[in-house]
Amino acid sequence: MKIKPLADRVLVKNEKPETKTTAGIIIPEAAQEKTQTAIVIEVGPGTEDEKITVKKGDKIMYDKYAGTQVKIDGEEHLILRMSDIIAVIE
């Protein structure tokens, strides 16, 4: 399935949380924090008021409770507003 975001929306895929510490301790899934970093998969065209400033492949940080979760081909994704993206990670 292919999803194309509309207006000022951006489709992102969350990065996998760390499952092991640097010391080698395995972190159980229940104790793993929800990551707030993701990779941009698709971008909408933007609006006159809200321009899209990210592109496919960018690694971003977003607000903790932002977005709408969608499942695409069995994998979790988020659809965010451009204003919910707080940083691009370089």
PDB file of C-alpha atoms in Angstrom:
ATOM      1  CA  MET A   1       0.000   0.000   0.000  1.00  0.00           C
ATOM      2  CA  LYS A   2       1.268   3.502  -0.833  1.00  0.00           C
ATOM      3  CA  ILE A   3       0.193   6.570   1.157  1.00  0.00           C
ATOM      4  CA  LYS A   4       0.723  10.133  -0.077  1.00  0.00           C
ATOM      5  CA  PRO A   5       0.221  12.758   2.669  1.00  0.00           C
ATOM      6  CA  LEU A   6      -1.864  15.831   1.879  1.00  0.00           C
ATOM      7  CA  ALA A   7      -1.288  19.537   2.647  1.00  0.00           C
ATOM      8  CA  ASP A   8       1.276  20.034   5.448  1.00  0.00           C
ATOM      9  CA  ARG A   9       1.444  16.368   6.494  1.00  0.00           C
ATOM     10  CA  VAL A  10       4.537  14.141   6.559  1.00  0.00           C
ATOM     11  CA  LEU A  11       4.617  10.317   6.666  1.00  0.00           C
ATOM     12  CA  VAL A  12       7.405   8.973   8.886  1.00  0.00           C
ATOM     13  CA  LYS A  13       8.597   5.597  10.155  1.00  0.00           C
ATOM     14  CA  ASN A  14       9.787   5.388  13.745  1.00  0.00           C
ATOM     15  CA  GLU A  15      13.271   4.145  14.407  1.00  0.00           C
ATOM     16  CA  LYS A  16      13.579   0.946  16.375  1.00  0.00           C
ATOM     17  CA  PRO A  17      14.229   1.531  20.093  1.00  0.00           C
ATOM     18  CA  GLU A  18      17.495   0.328  21.565  1.00  0.00           C
ATOM     19  CA  THR A  19      17.177  -3.256  22.803  1.00  0.00           C
ATOM     20  CA  LYS A  20      20.572  -3.406  24.485  1.00  0.00           C
ATOM     21  CA  THR A  21      22.607  -0.916  26.526  1.00  0.00           C
ATOM     22  CA  THR A  22      26.221  -0.103  25.676  1.00  0.00           C
ATOM     23  CA  ALA A  23      27.225  -2.424  28.527  1.00  0.00           C
ATOM     24  CA  GLY A  24      25.328  -5.285  26.872  1.00  0.00           C
ATOM     25  CA  ILE A  25      22.287  -5.405  29.185  1.00  0.00           C
ATOM     26  CA  ILE A  26      19.134  -6.400  27.294  1.00  0.00           C
ATOM     27  CA  ILE A  27      16.225  -3.984  27.804  1.00  0.00           C
ATOM     28  CA  PRO A  28      12.809  -5.706  27.949  1.00  0.00           C
ATOM     29  CA  GLU A  29      10.229  -4.368  25.477  1.00  0.00           C
ATOM     30  CA  ALA A  30       7.983  -3.108  28.309  1.00  0.00           C
ATOM     31  CA  ALA A  31      10.812  -0.898  29.631  1.00  0.00           C
ATOM     32  CA  GLN A  32      11.822   0.572  26.267  1.00  0.00           C
ATOM     33  CA  GLU A  33      10.954   4.204  25.797  1.00  0.00           C
ATOM     34  CA  LYS A  34       8.946   5.205  22.745  1.00  0.00           C
ATOM     35  CA  THR A  35      11.383   6.861  20.398  1.00  0.00           C
ATOM     36  CA  GLN A  36      10.637  10.353  19.136  1.00  0.00           C
ATOM     37  CA  THR A  37      12.954  10.098  16.160  1.00  0.00           C
ATOM     38  CA  ALA A  38      11.876   8.880  12.748  1.00  0.00           C
ATOM     39  CA  ILE A  39      12.816   8.750   9.081  1.00  0.00           C
ATOM     40  CA  VAL A  40      10.722  10.745   6.587  1.00  0.00           C
ATOM     41  CA  ILE A  41       9.071   8.405   4.067  1.00  0.00           C
ATOM     42  CA  GLU A  42       6.763  10.774   2.129  1.00  0.00           C
ATOM     43  CA  VAL A  43       5.898  14.476   2.289  1.00  0.00           C
ATOM     44  CA  GLY A  44       2.797  16.417   1.298  1.00  0.00           C
ATOM     45  CA  PRO A  45       2.908  19.447  -1.007  1.00  0.00           C
ATOM     46  CA  GLY A  46       2.604  21.952   1.852  1.00  0.00           C
ATOM     47  CA  THR A  47       0.280  24.952   2.012  1.00  0.00           C
ATOM     48  CA  GLU A  48       0.724  28.696   1.599  1.00  0.00           C
ATOM     49  CA  ASP A  49       0.883  29.049   5.394  1.00  0.00           C
ATOM     50  CA  GLU A  50       2.952  25.937   6.162  1.00  0.00           C
ATOM     51  CA  LYS A  51       5.839  25.072   3.830  1.00  0.00           C
ATOM     52  CA  ILE A  52       7.402  21.603   3.920  1.00  0.00           C
ATOM     53  CA  THR A  53      11.027  21.953   5.023  1.00  0.00           C
ATOM     54  CA  VAL A  54      11.960  18.248   5.233  1.00  0.00           C
ATOM     55  CA  LYS A  55      12.523  15.730   2.449  1.00  0.00           C
ATOM     56  CA  LYS A  56      12.416  11.962   2.020  1.00  0.00           C
ATOM     57  CA  GLY A  57      15.180  10.249   3.962  1.00  0.00           C
ATOM     58  CA  ASP A  58      15.629  13.016   6.575  1.00  0.00           C
ATOM     59  CA  LYS A  59      15.984  11.871  10.181  1.00  0.00           C
ATOM     60  CA  ILE A  60      13.717  14.007  12.371  1.00  0.00           C
ATOM     61  CA  MET A  61      12.592  14.526  15.968  1.00  0.00           C
ATOM     62  CA  TYR A  62       8.913  15.198  16.690  1.00  0.00           C
ATOM     63  CA  ASP A  63       6.633  16.146  19.586  1.00  0.00           C
ATOM     64  CA  LYS A  64       5.948  13.275  21.971  1.00  0.00           C
ATOM     65  CA  TYR A  65       2.176  12.961  21.493  1.00  0.00           C
ATOM     66  CA  ALA A  66       1.986  14.123  17.872  1.00  0.00           C
ATOM     67  CA  GLY A  67       0.627  12.367  14.830  1.00  0.00           C
ATOM     68  CA  THR A  68      -1.745   9.662  13.771  1.00  0.00           C
ATOM     69  CA  GLN A  69      -0.536   6.066  13.778  1.00  0.00           C
ATOM     70  CA  VAL A  70      -1.111   4.016  10.630  1.00  0.00           C
ATOM     71  CA  LYS A  71      -0.075   0.484   9.754  1.00  0.00           C
ATOM     72  CA  ILE A  72       1.384   0.054   6.272  1.00  0.00           C
ATOM     73  CA  ASP A  73       2.257  -3.458   5.119  1.00  0.00           C
ATOM     74  CA  GLY A  74       2.365  -4.606   8.759  1.00  0.00           C
ATOM     75  CA  GLU A  75       4.722  -1.832   9.928  1.00  0.00           C
ATOM     76  CA  GLU A  76       3.833   1.106  12.182  1.00  0.00           C
ATOM     77  CA  HIS A  77       4.126   4.609  10.689  1.00  0.00           C
ATOM     78  CA  LEU A  78       3.022   8.087  11.772  1.00  0.00           C
ATOM     79  CA  ILE A  79       1.421  10.905   9.843  1.00  0.00           C
ATOM     80  CA  LEU A  80       2.588  14.195  11.369  1.00  0.00           C
ATOM     81  CA  ARG A  81       1.855  17.835  10.693  1.00  0.00           C
ATOM     82  CA  MET A  82       4.918  19.807   9.637  1.00  0.00           C
ATOM     83  CA  SER A  83       4.500  21.933  12.784  1.00  0.00           C
ATOM     84  CA  ASP A  84       4.909  18.792  14.969  1.00  0.00           C
ATOM     85  CA  ILE A  85       8.457  18.254  13.648  1.00  0.00           C
ATOM     86  CA  ILE A  86      10.869  19.963  16.041  1.00  0.00           C
ATOM     87  CA  ALA A  87      14.269  19.184  14.489  1.00  0.00           C
ATOM     88  CA  VAL A  88      16.167  17.551  11.644  1.00  0.00           C
ATOM     89  CA  ILE A  89      19.013  15.345  12.869  1.00  0.00           C
ATOM     90  CA  GLU A  90      22.188  15.555  10.775  1.00  0.00           C
TER      91      GLU A  90
END
